[in-house]
């Protein structure tokens, strides 16, 4: 069980690290937001699943309820995070941020 | 890009369809979670203030995604004021009732004179009563602050 939990959490941390790398290295607002949204949806859910499994080590009704609540956070993130990314991107487009093209300077 | 701006200006009611749909999906769960935080305040992290802020933020979300009028339709200004004042009265009333029954202000164990549950039970239950009052008051203040500041006091269009 501990090995499975470790795989989940380490996998989540790996994707978070890649997301942070993308936020730091990508050239403009839209691609940075893309990296941030990806790490939000996959990595956060992996870490949350790992924590919920760790909580289930000795099975009882109380622990099952707590794990269910933890998984509800994942469902909430799945709904809320893409919406937030969508709102940010649309606002940036309306305010007139030009997307980056090859050969432009980094911003 | 120009086309997108024109389309957004032409669209009358609030934000885009994606945001409106997901807000409509999330608001009941946000309100349920706010009630959970208020009611569970004396066992787990949370309490009246935090739960009230979550409850109020659900109405703020509605006002941001649609417009202020639809938020006012779901929760009128009058009902909001009544709920907030009820919360304040619950808080002060429980505290004063404790003082009247012979304890200090907000010393819940004194309420044992009215309904004999035992002083320990009353301490737990009294905190619950006070937190319901705090939650109602905080929710009302959050929502009315947003309404007034967002529309410059005119209560019509909003942000």
PDB file of C-alpha atoms in Angstrom:
ATOM      1  CA  UNK A   1       0.000   0.000   0.000  1.00  0.00           C
ATOM      2  CA  UNK A   2       2.776   2.423   0.936  1.00  0.00           C
ATOM      3  CA  UNK A   3       4.432   1.796  -2.444  1.00  0.00           C
ATOM      4  CA  UNK A   4       1.238   2.627  -4.353  1.00  0.00           C
ATOM      5  CA  UNK A   5       0.735   5.791  -2.286  1.00  0.00           C
ATOM      6  CA  UNK A   6       4.363   6.806  -2.912  1.00  0.00           C
ATOM      7  CA  UNK A   7       3.937   6.276  -6.650  1.00  0.00           C
ATOM      8  CA  UNK A   8       0.813   8.460  -6.696  1.00  0.00           C
ATOM      9  CA  UNK A   9       2.335  11.317  -4.688  1.00  0.00           C
ATOM     10  CA  UNK A  10       5.716  11.224  -6.446  1.00  0.00           C
ATOM     11  CA  UNK A  11       3.933  11.195  -9.821  1.00  0.00           C
ATOM     12  CA  UNK A  12       1.926  14.223  -8.734  1.00  0.00           C
ATOM     13  CA  UNK A  13       5.073  16.021  -7.599  1.00  0.00           C
ATOM     14  CA  UNK A  14       6.766  15.185 -10.929  1.00  0.00           C
ATOM     15  CA  UNK A  15       3.945  16.803 -12.901  1.00  0.00           C
ATOM     16  CA  UNK A  16       3.942  19.791 -10.534  1.00  0.00           C
ATOM     17  CA  UNK A  17       7.680  20.214 -11.151  1.00  0.00           C
ATOM     18  CA  UNK A  18       7.124  20.151 -14.908  1.00  0.00           C
ATOM     19  CA  UNK A  19       4.312  22.683 -14.543  1.00  0.00           C
ATOM     20  CA  UNK A  20       6.568  25.017 -12.538  1.00  0.00           C
ATOM     21  CA  UNK A  21       9.289  24.628 -15.168  1.00  0.00           C
ATOM     22  CA  UNK A  22       6.747  25.592 -17.825  1.00  0.00           C
ATOM     23  CA  UNK A  23       5.563  28.635 -15.857  1.00  0.00           C
ATOM     24  CA  UNK A  24       9.154  29.829 -15.501  1.00  0.00           C
ATOM     25  CA  UNK A  25      10.395  29.080 -19.032  1.00  0.00           C
ATOM     26  CA  UNK A  26       7.513  29.644 -21.454  1.00  0.00           C
ATOM     27  CA  UNK A  27       7.627  32.910 -23.419  1.00  0.00           C
ATOM     28  CA  UNK A  28       4.259  34.582 -22.914  1.00  0.00           C
ATOM     29  CA  UNK A  29       1.129  34.741 -20.785  1.00  0.00           C
ATOM     30  CA  UNK A  30      -0.968  32.180 -22.664  1.00  0.00           C
ATOM     31  CA  UNK A  31       1.592  29.393 -22.742  1.00  0.00           C
ATOM     32  CA  UNK A  32       2.436  29.978 -19.074  1.00  0.00           C
ATOM     33  CA  UNK A  33      -1.243  29.718 -18.216  1.00  0.00           C
ATOM     34  CA  UNK A  34      -1.380  26.508 -20.245  1.00  0.00           C
ATOM     35  CA  UNK A  35       1.388  24.978 -18.099  1.00  0.00           C
ATOM     36  CA  UNK A  36      -0.277  26.132 -14.890  1.00  0.00           C
ATOM     37  CA  UNK A  37      -3.642  24.661 -15.877  1.00  0.00           C
ATOM     38  CA  UNK A  38      -2.159  21.294 -16.777  1.00  0.00           C
ATOM     39  CA  UNK A  39      -0.321  20.892 -13.478  1.00  0.00           C
ATOM     40  CA  UNK A  40      -3.485  21.937 -11.647  1.00  0.00           C
ATOM     41  CA  UNK A  41      -5.707  19.280 -13.132  1.00  0.00           C
ATOM     42  CA  UNK A  42      -3.508  16.179 -13.310  1.00  0.00           C
ATOM     43  CA  UNK A  43      -0.892  16.657 -10.585  1.00  0.00           C
ATOM     44  CA  UNK A  44      -3.241  17.931  -7.892  1.00  0.00           C
ATOM     45  CA  UNK A  45      -5.618  15.035  -8.488  1.00  0.00           C
ATOM     46  CA  UNK A  46      -2.749  12.508  -8.291  1.00  0.00           C
ATOM     47  CA  UNK A  47      -1.544  13.951  -4.965  1.00  0.00           C
ATOM     48  CA  UNK A  48      -5.103  14.018  -3.595  1.00  0.00           C
ATOM     49  CA  UNK A  49      -5.696  10.395  -4.647  1.00  0.00           C
ATOM     50  CA  UNK A  50      -2.457   9.413  -2.907  1.00  0.00           C
ATOM     51  CA  UNK A  51      -3.488  11.138   0.307  1.00  0.00           C
ATOM     52  CA  UNK A  52      -6.955   9.531   0.195  1.00  0.00           C
ATOM     53  CA  UNK A  53      -5.401   6.076  -0.271  1.00  0.00           C
ATOM     54  CA  UNK A  54      -2.954   6.670   2.594  1.00  0.00           C
ATOM     55  CA  UNK A  55      -5.901   7.550   4.815  1.00  0.00           C
ATOM     56  CA  UNK A  56      -7.562   4.209   3.960  1.00  0.00           C
ATOM     57  CA  UNK A  57      -4.740   2.094   5.410  1.00  0.00           C
ATOM     58  CA  UNK A  58      -6.880   0.776   8.263  1.00  0.00           C
ATOM     59  CA  UNK A  59     -10.310   0.423   6.750  1.00  0.00           C
ATOM     60  CA  UNK A  60     -13.245   1.774   8.760  1.00  0.00           C
ATOM     61  CA  UNK A  61     -16.354   3.832   8.085  1.00  0.00           C
ATOM     62  CA  UNK A  62     -14.809   7.017   9.510  1.00  0.00           C
ATOM     63  CA  UNK A  63     -11.717   6.762   7.330  1.00  0.00           C
ATOM     64  CA  UNK A  64     -13.870   5.962   4.296  1.00  0.00           C
ATOM     65  CA  UNK A  65     -15.883   9.134   4.913  1.00  0.00           C
ATOM     66  CA  UNK A  66     -12.727  11.248   5.236  1.00  0.00           C
ATOM     67  CA  UNK A  67     -11.331   9.759   2.009  1.00  0.00           C
ATOM     68  CA  UNK A  68     -14.605  10.518   0.246  1.00  0.00           C
ATOM     69  CA  UNK A  69     -14.369  14.150   1.365  1.00  0.00           C
ATOM     70  CA  UNK A  70     -10.778  14.341   0.098  1.00  0.00           C
ATOM     71  CA  UNK A  71     -11.858  12.966  -3.290  1.00  0.00           C
ATOM     72  CA  UNK A  72     -14.649  15.575  -3.415  1.00  0.00           C
ATOM     73  CA  UNK A  73     -11.898  18.223  -3.382  1.00  0.00           C
ATOM     74  CA  UNK A  74     -10.552  16.613  -6.558  1.00  0.00           C
ATOM     75  CA  UNK A  75     -13.979  16.814  -8.217  1.00  0.00           C
ATOM     76  CA  UNK A  76     -14.229  20.462  -7.225  1.00  0.00           C
ATOM     77  CA  UNK A  77     -10.788  21.198  -8.687  1.00  0.00           C
ATOM     78  CA  UNK A  78     -11.812  19.457 -11.909  1.00  0.00           C
ATOM     79  CA  UNK A  79     -14.751  21.849 -12.278  1.00  0.00           C
ATOM     80  CA  UNK A  80     -13.198  25.052 -10.950  1.00  0.00           C
ATOM     81  CA  UNK A  81      -9.662  25.062 -12.333  1.00  0.00           C
ATOM     82  CA  UNK A  82     -10.442  24.914 -16.103  1.00  0.00           C
ATOM     83  CA  UNK A  83     -13.107  27.582 -15.587  1.00  0.00           C
ATOM     84  CA  UNK A  84     -10.588  29.881 -13.908  1.00  0.00           C
ATOM     85  CA  UNK A  85      -8.082  29.283 -16.722  1.00  0.00           C
ATOM     86  CA  UNK A  86     -10.770  30.022 -19.297  1.00  0.00           C
ATOM     87  CA  UNK A  87     -11.762  33.276 -17.565  1.00  0.00           C
ATOM     88  CA  UNK A  88      -8.130  34.450 -17.326  1.00  0.00           C
ATOM     89  CA  UNK A  89      -7.390  33.664 -20.975  1.00  0.00           C
ATOM     90  CA  UNK A  90     -10.522  35.376 -22.241  1.00  0.00           C
ATOM     91  CA  UNK A  91      -9.865  38.477 -20.153  1.00  0.00           C
ATOM     92  CA  UNK A  92      -6.297  38.658 -21.456  1.00  0.00           C
ATOM     93  CA  UNK A  93      -7.531  38.339 -25.057  1.00  0.00           C
ATOM     94  CA  UNK A  94     -10.119  41.081 -24.575  1.00  0.00           C
ATOM     95  CA  UNK A  95      -7.527  43.360 -22.968  1.00  0.00           C
ATOM     96  CA  UNK A  96      -5.379  42.871 -26.078  1.00  0.00           C
ATOM     97  CA  UNK A  97      -2.386  40.723 -25.050  1.00  0.00           C
ATOM     98  CA  UNK A  98      -0.759  39.590 -28.322  1.00  0.00           C
ATOM     99  CA  UNK A  99       0.112  35.869 -28.438  1.00  0.00           C
ATOM    100  CA  UNK A 100       3.825  35.109 -28.838  1.00  0.00           C
ATOM    101  CA  UNK A 101       5.093  34.054 -32.279  1.00  0.00           C
ATOM    102  CA  UNK A 102       8.347  32.509 -33.350  1.00  0.00           C
ATOM    103  CA  UNK A 103      11.070  35.144 -33.589  1.00  0.00           C
ATOM    104  CA  UNK A 104       9.404  37.611 -31.218  1.00  0.00           C
ATOM    105  CA  UNK A 105      11.140  38.764 -28.075  1.00  0.00           C
ATOM    106  CA  UNK A 106      10.338  36.930 -24.846  1.00  0.00           C
ATOM    107  CA  UNK A 107       8.143  38.776 -22.375  1.00  0.00           C
TER     108      UNK A 107
ATOM    109  CA  UNK B   1      -9.447  39.553 -31.292  1.00  0.00           C
ATOM    110  CA  UNK B   2     -11.529  42.568 -32.264  1.00  0.00           C
ATOM    111  CA  UNK B   3     -14.415  40.247 -33.070  1.00  0.00           C
ATOM    112  CA  UNK B   4     -14.203  38.675 -29.617  1.00  0.00           C
ATOM    113  CA  UNK B   5     -14.325  42.094 -27.972  1.00  0.00           C
ATOM    114  CA  UNK B   6     -17.373  43.085 -29.990  1.00  0.00           C
ATOM    115  CA  UNK B   7     -19.119  39.859 -29.137  1.00  0.00           C
ATOM    116  CA  UNK B   8     -18.434  40.370 -25.408  1.00  0.00           C
ATOM    117  CA  UNK B   9     -19.784  43.895 -25.513  1.00  0.00           C
ATOM    118  CA  UNK B  10     -22.882  42.788 -27.383  1.00  0.00           C
ATOM    119  CA  UNK B  11     -23.573  40.011 -24.875  1.00  0.00           C
ATOM    120  CA  UNK B  12     -25.797  41.609 -22.236  1.00  0.00           C
ATOM    121  CA  UNK B  13     -25.742  39.317 -19.248  1.00  0.00           C
ATOM    122  CA  UNK B  14     -22.426  38.841 -17.471  1.00  0.00           C
ATOM    123  CA  UNK B  15     -19.658  36.446 -18.444  1.00  0.00           C
ATOM    124  CA  UNK B  16     -19.413  33.645 -21.011  1.00  0.00           C
ATOM    125  CA  UNK B  17     -21.506  30.491 -21.041  1.00  0.00           C
ATOM    126  CA  UNK B  18     -18.708  28.300 -19.634  1.00  0.00           C
ATOM    127  CA  UNK B  19     -18.321  30.443 -16.533  1.00  0.00           C
ATOM    128  CA  UNK B  20     -22.057  30.744 -16.010  1.00  0.00           C
ATOM    129  CA  UNK B  21     -22.594  26.992 -16.294  1.00  0.00           C
ATOM    130  CA  UNK B  22     -19.822  26.052 -13.902  1.00  0.00           C
ATOM    131  CA  UNK B  23     -20.905  28.718 -11.408  1.00  0.00           C
ATOM    132  CA  UNK B  24     -24.445  27.357 -11.578  1.00  0.00           C
ATOM    133  CA  UNK B  25     -23.005  23.882 -10.966  1.00  0.00           C
ATOM    134  CA  UNK B  26     -20.803  24.936  -8.045  1.00  0.00           C
ATOM    135  CA  UNK B  27     -22.987  27.334  -6.065  1.00  0.00           C
ATOM    136  CA  UNK B  28     -25.159  24.705  -4.279  1.00  0.00           C
ATOM    137  CA  UNK B  29     -22.075  22.763  -3.191  1.00  0.00           C
ATOM    138  CA  UNK B  30     -20.347  25.932  -2.013  1.00  0.00           C
ATOM    139  CA  UNK B  31     -23.362  26.806   0.106  1.00  0.00           C
ATOM    140  CA  UNK B  32     -23.569  23.267   1.488  1.00  0.00           C
ATOM    141  CA  UNK B  33     -19.873  23.438   2.390  1.00  0.00           C
ATOM    142  CA  UNK B  34     -20.429  26.792   4.101  1.00  0.00           C
ATOM    143  CA  UNK B  35     -23.166  25.297   6.282  1.00  0.00           C
ATOM    144  CA  UNK B  36     -20.900  22.297   7.023  1.00  0.00           C
ATOM    145  CA  UNK B  37     -18.073  24.604   8.139  1.00  0.00           C
ATOM    146  CA  UNK B  38     -20.421  26.564  10.406  1.00  0.00           C
ATOM    147  CA  UNK B  39     -21.988  23.468  11.985  1.00  0.00           C
ATOM    148  CA  UNK B  40     -18.685  21.599  12.399  1.00  0.00           C
ATOM    149  CA  UNK B  41     -16.896  24.637  13.821  1.00  0.00           C
ATOM    150  CA  UNK B  42     -16.471  23.246  17.312  1.00  0.00           C
ATOM    151  CA  UNK B  43     -15.065  19.855  16.238  1.00  0.00           C
ATOM    152  CA  UNK B  44     -12.784  20.752  13.345  1.00  0.00           C
ATOM    153  CA  UNK B  45     -11.108  23.774  11.741  1.00  0.00           C
ATOM    154  CA  UNK B  46     -13.663  26.355  10.729  1.00  0.00           C
ATOM    155  CA  UNK B  47     -16.400  28.145  12.558  1.00  0.00           C
ATOM    156  CA  UNK B  48     -18.894  30.922  12.204  1.00  0.00           C
ATOM    157  CA  UNK B  49     -16.706  33.502  10.502  1.00  0.00           C
ATOM    158  CA  UNK B  50     -15.194  31.178   7.904  1.00  0.00           C
ATOM    159  CA  UNK B  51     -18.490  29.490   7.099  1.00  0.00           C
ATOM    160  CA  UNK B  52     -20.196  32.859   6.775  1.00  0.00           C
ATOM    161  CA  UNK B  53     -17.539  34.046   4.353  1.00  0.00           C
ATOM    162  CA  UNK B  54     -18.009  30.899   2.215  1.00  0.00           C
ATOM    163  CA  UNK B  55     -21.798  31.370   2.218  1.00  0.00           C
ATOM    164  CA  UNK B  56     -21.415  35.021   1.252  1.00  0.00           C
ATOM    165  CA  UNK B  57     -18.897  34.248  -1.468  1.00  0.00           C
ATOM    166  CA  UNK B  58     -21.455  32.010  -3.203  1.00  0.00           C
ATOM    167  CA  UNK B  59     -23.691  35.044  -3.723  1.00  0.00           C
ATOM    168  CA  UNK B  60     -20.696  37.137  -4.794  1.00  0.00           C
ATOM    169  CA  UNK B  61     -19.900  34.435  -7.386  1.00  0.00           C
ATOM    170  CA  UNK B  62     -23.465  34.632  -8.746  1.00  0.00           C
ATOM    171  CA  UNK B  63     -23.246  38.416  -8.974  1.00  0.00           C
ATOM    172  CA  UNK B  64     -19.906  38.204 -10.804  1.00  0.00           C
ATOM    173  CA  UNK B  65     -20.897  35.503 -13.304  1.00  0.00           C
ATOM    174  CA  UNK B  66     -24.394  36.792 -14.121  1.00  0.00           C
ATOM    175  CA  UNK B  67     -25.186  40.315 -13.018  1.00  0.00           C
ATOM    176  CA  UNK B  68     -26.150  42.032  -9.834  1.00  0.00           C
ATOM    177  CA  UNK B  69     -29.868  41.889 -10.536  1.00  0.00           C
ATOM    178  CA  UNK B  70     -29.984  38.089 -10.681  1.00  0.00           C
ATOM    179  CA  UNK B  71     -28.053  37.936  -7.416  1.00  0.00           C
ATOM    180  CA  UNK B  72     -30.553  40.362  -5.881  1.00  0.00           C
ATOM    181  CA  UNK B  73     -33.412  38.238  -7.185  1.00  0.00           C
ATOM    182  CA  UNK B  74     -32.165  35.180  -5.326  1.00  0.00           C
ATOM    183  CA  UNK B  75     -31.403  37.043  -2.090  1.00  0.00           C
ATOM    184  CA  UNK B  76     -33.227  40.346  -1.677  1.00  0.00           C
ATOM    185  CA  UNK B  77     -31.674  43.236   0.212  1.00  0.00           C
ATOM    186  CA  UNK B  78     -34.459  43.100   2.775  1.00  0.00           C
ATOM    187  CA  UNK B  79     -34.006  39.367   3.512  1.00  0.00           C
ATOM    188  CA  UNK B  80     -30.260  39.963   3.734  1.00  0.00           C
ATOM    189  CA  UNK B  81     -30.664  42.720   6.332  1.00  0.00           C
ATOM    190  CA  UNK B  82     -33.127  40.610   8.323  1.00  0.00           C
ATOM    191  CA  UNK B  83     -30.756  37.607   8.356  1.00  0.00           C
ATOM    192  CA  UNK B  84     -27.775  39.736   9.416  1.00  0.00           C
ATOM    193  CA  UNK B  85     -29.635  41.389  12.260  1.00  0.00           C
ATOM    194  CA  UNK B  86     -31.012  38.003  13.385  1.00  0.00           C
ATOM    195  CA  UNK B  87     -27.439  36.734  13.579  1.00  0.00           C
ATOM    196  CA  UNK B  88     -26.310  39.669  15.704  1.00  0.00           C
ATOM    197  CA  UNK B  89     -29.340  39.242  17.989  1.00  0.00           C
ATOM    198  CA  UNK B  90     -28.602  35.514  18.405  1.00  0.00           C
ATOM    199  CA  UNK B  91     -25.004  36.270  19.415  1.00  0.00           C
ATOM    200  CA  UNK B  92     -25.853  39.042  21.895  1.00  0.00           C
ATOM    201  CA  UNK B  93     -28.983  37.237  23.078  1.00  0.00           C
ATOM    202  CA  UNK B  94     -27.141  34.030  24.012  1.00  0.00           C
ATOM    203  CA  UNK B  95     -24.454  36.052  25.782  1.00  0.00           C
ATOM    204  CA  UNK B  96     -26.970  38.151  27.686  1.00  0.00           C
ATOM    205  CA  UNK B  97     -29.067  35.097  28.552  1.00  0.00           C
ATOM    206  CA  UNK B  98     -25.974  33.551  30.166  1.00  0.00           C
ATOM    207  CA  UNK B  99     -25.482  36.718  32.216  1.00  0.00           C
ATOM    208  CA  UNK B 100     -29.171  36.755  33.221  1.00  0.00           C
ATOM    209  CA  UNK B 101     -29.026  33.098  34.333  1.00  0.00           C
ATOM    210  CA  UNK B 102     -26.236  33.902  36.773  1.00  0.00           C
ATOM    211  CA  UNK B 103     -22.971  33.355  34.872  1.00  0.00           C
ATOM    212  CA  UNK B 104     -20.664  35.731  33.064  1.00  0.00           C
ATOM    213  CA  UNK B 105     -21.327  37.086  29.558  1.00  0.00           C
ATOM    214  CA  UNK B 106     -21.047  34.086  27.131  1.00  0.00           C
ATOM    215  CA  UNK B 107     -20.485  31.650  30.022  1.00  0.00           C
ATOM    216  CA  UNK B 108     -22.641  28.893  28.525  1.00  0.00           C
ATOM    217  CA  UNK B 109     -22.563  26.572  31.520  1.00  0.00           C
ATOM    218  CA  UNK B 110     -24.909  29.000  33.304  1.00  0.00           C
ATOM    219  CA  UNK B 111     -27.660  28.052  30.825  1.00  0.00           C
ATOM    220  CA  UNK B 112     -27.918  24.727  32.676  1.00  0.00           C
ATOM    221  CA  UNK B 113     -30.576  26.419  34.839  1.00  0.00           C
ATOM    222  CA  UNK B 114     -32.997  26.650  31.886  1.00  0.00           C
ATOM    223  CA  UNK B 115     -32.622  23.172  30.343  1.00  0.00           C
ATOM    224  CA  UNK B 116     -30.605  20.739  32.484  1.00  0.00           C
ATOM    225  CA  UNK B 117     -28.212  19.053  30.061  1.00  0.00           C
ATOM    226  CA  UNK B 118     -25.112  19.377  32.225  1.00  0.00           C
ATOM    227  CA  UNK B 119     -22.565  22.214  32.076  1.00  0.00           C
ATOM    228  CA  UNK B 120     -20.150  20.393  29.730  1.00  0.00           C
ATOM    229  CA  UNK B 121     -22.879  19.692  27.155  1.00  0.00           C
ATOM    230  CA  UNK B 122     -24.032  23.294  27.389  1.00  0.00           C
ATOM    231  CA  UNK B 123     -20.519  24.622  26.727  1.00  0.00           C
ATOM    232  CA  UNK B 124     -20.411  22.646  23.465  1.00  0.00           C
ATOM    233  CA  UNK B 125     -23.981  23.531  22.444  1.00  0.00           C
ATOM    234  CA  UNK B 126     -23.604  27.212  23.357  1.00  0.00           C
ATOM    235  CA  UNK B 127     -20.618  27.599  21.063  1.00  0.00           C
ATOM    236  CA  UNK B 128     -22.757  26.094  18.286  1.00  0.00           C
ATOM    237  CA  UNK B 129     -25.554  28.624  18.903  1.00  0.00           C
ATOM    238  CA  UNK B 130     -23.148  31.561  18.901  1.00  0.00           C
ATOM    239  CA  UNK B 131     -21.454  30.338  15.734  1.00  0.00           C
ATOM    240  CA  UNK B 132     -24.757  30.166  13.853  1.00  0.00           C
ATOM    241  CA  UNK B 133     -25.317  33.808  14.804  1.00  0.00           C
ATOM    242  CA  UNK B 134     -21.804  34.839  13.741  1.00  0.00           C
ATOM    243  CA  UNK B 135     -22.178  32.967  10.429  1.00  0.00           C
ATOM    244  CA  UNK B 136     -25.452  34.695   9.549  1.00  0.00           C
ATOM    245  CA  UNK B 137     -24.070  38.136  10.403  1.00  0.00           C
ATOM    246  CA  UNK B 138     -20.834  37.645   8.457  1.00  0.00           C
ATOM    247  CA  UNK B 139     -22.677  36.327   5.389  1.00  0.00           C
ATOM    248  CA  UNK B 140     -24.998  39.325   5.352  1.00  0.00           C
ATOM    249  CA  UNK B 141     -22.139  41.819   5.740  1.00  0.00           C
ATOM    250  CA  UNK B 142     -20.050  40.148   2.989  1.00  0.00           C
ATOM    251  CA  UNK B 143     -22.912  40.165   0.487  1.00  0.00           C
ATOM    252  CA  UNK B 144     -24.078  43.697   1.188  1.00  0.00           C
ATOM    253  CA  UNK B 145     -20.486  45.030   1.107  1.00  0.00           C
ATOM    254  CA  UNK B 146     -20.037  43.521  -2.339  1.00  0.00           C
ATOM    255  CA  UNK B 147     -23.383  44.823  -3.600  1.00  0.00           C
ATOM    256  CA  UNK B 148     -22.780  48.356  -2.350  1.00  0.00           C
ATOM    257  CA  UNK B 149     -19.135  48.663  -3.408  1.00  0.00           C
ATOM    258  CA  UNK B 150     -19.651  46.882  -6.751  1.00  0.00           C
ATOM    259  CA  UNK B 151     -22.429  49.235  -7.890  1.00  0.00           C
ATOM    260  CA  UNK B 152     -21.273  52.417  -6.088  1.00  0.00           C
ATOM    261  CA  UNK B 153     -24.326  52.252  -3.815  1.00  0.00           C
ATOM    262  CA  UNK B 154     -26.880  52.367  -6.639  1.00  0.00           C
ATOM    263  CA  UNK B 155     -27.710  48.611  -6.603  1.00  0.00           C
ATOM    264  CA  UNK B 156     -28.384  48.484 -10.335  1.00  0.00           C
ATOM    265  CA  UNK B 157     -25.733  47.251 -12.771  1.00  0.00           C
ATOM    266  CA  UNK B 158     -22.737  46.069 -10.814  1.00  0.00           C
ATOM    267  CA  UNK B 159     -19.300  45.249 -12.183  1.00  0.00           C
TER     268      UNK B 159
END
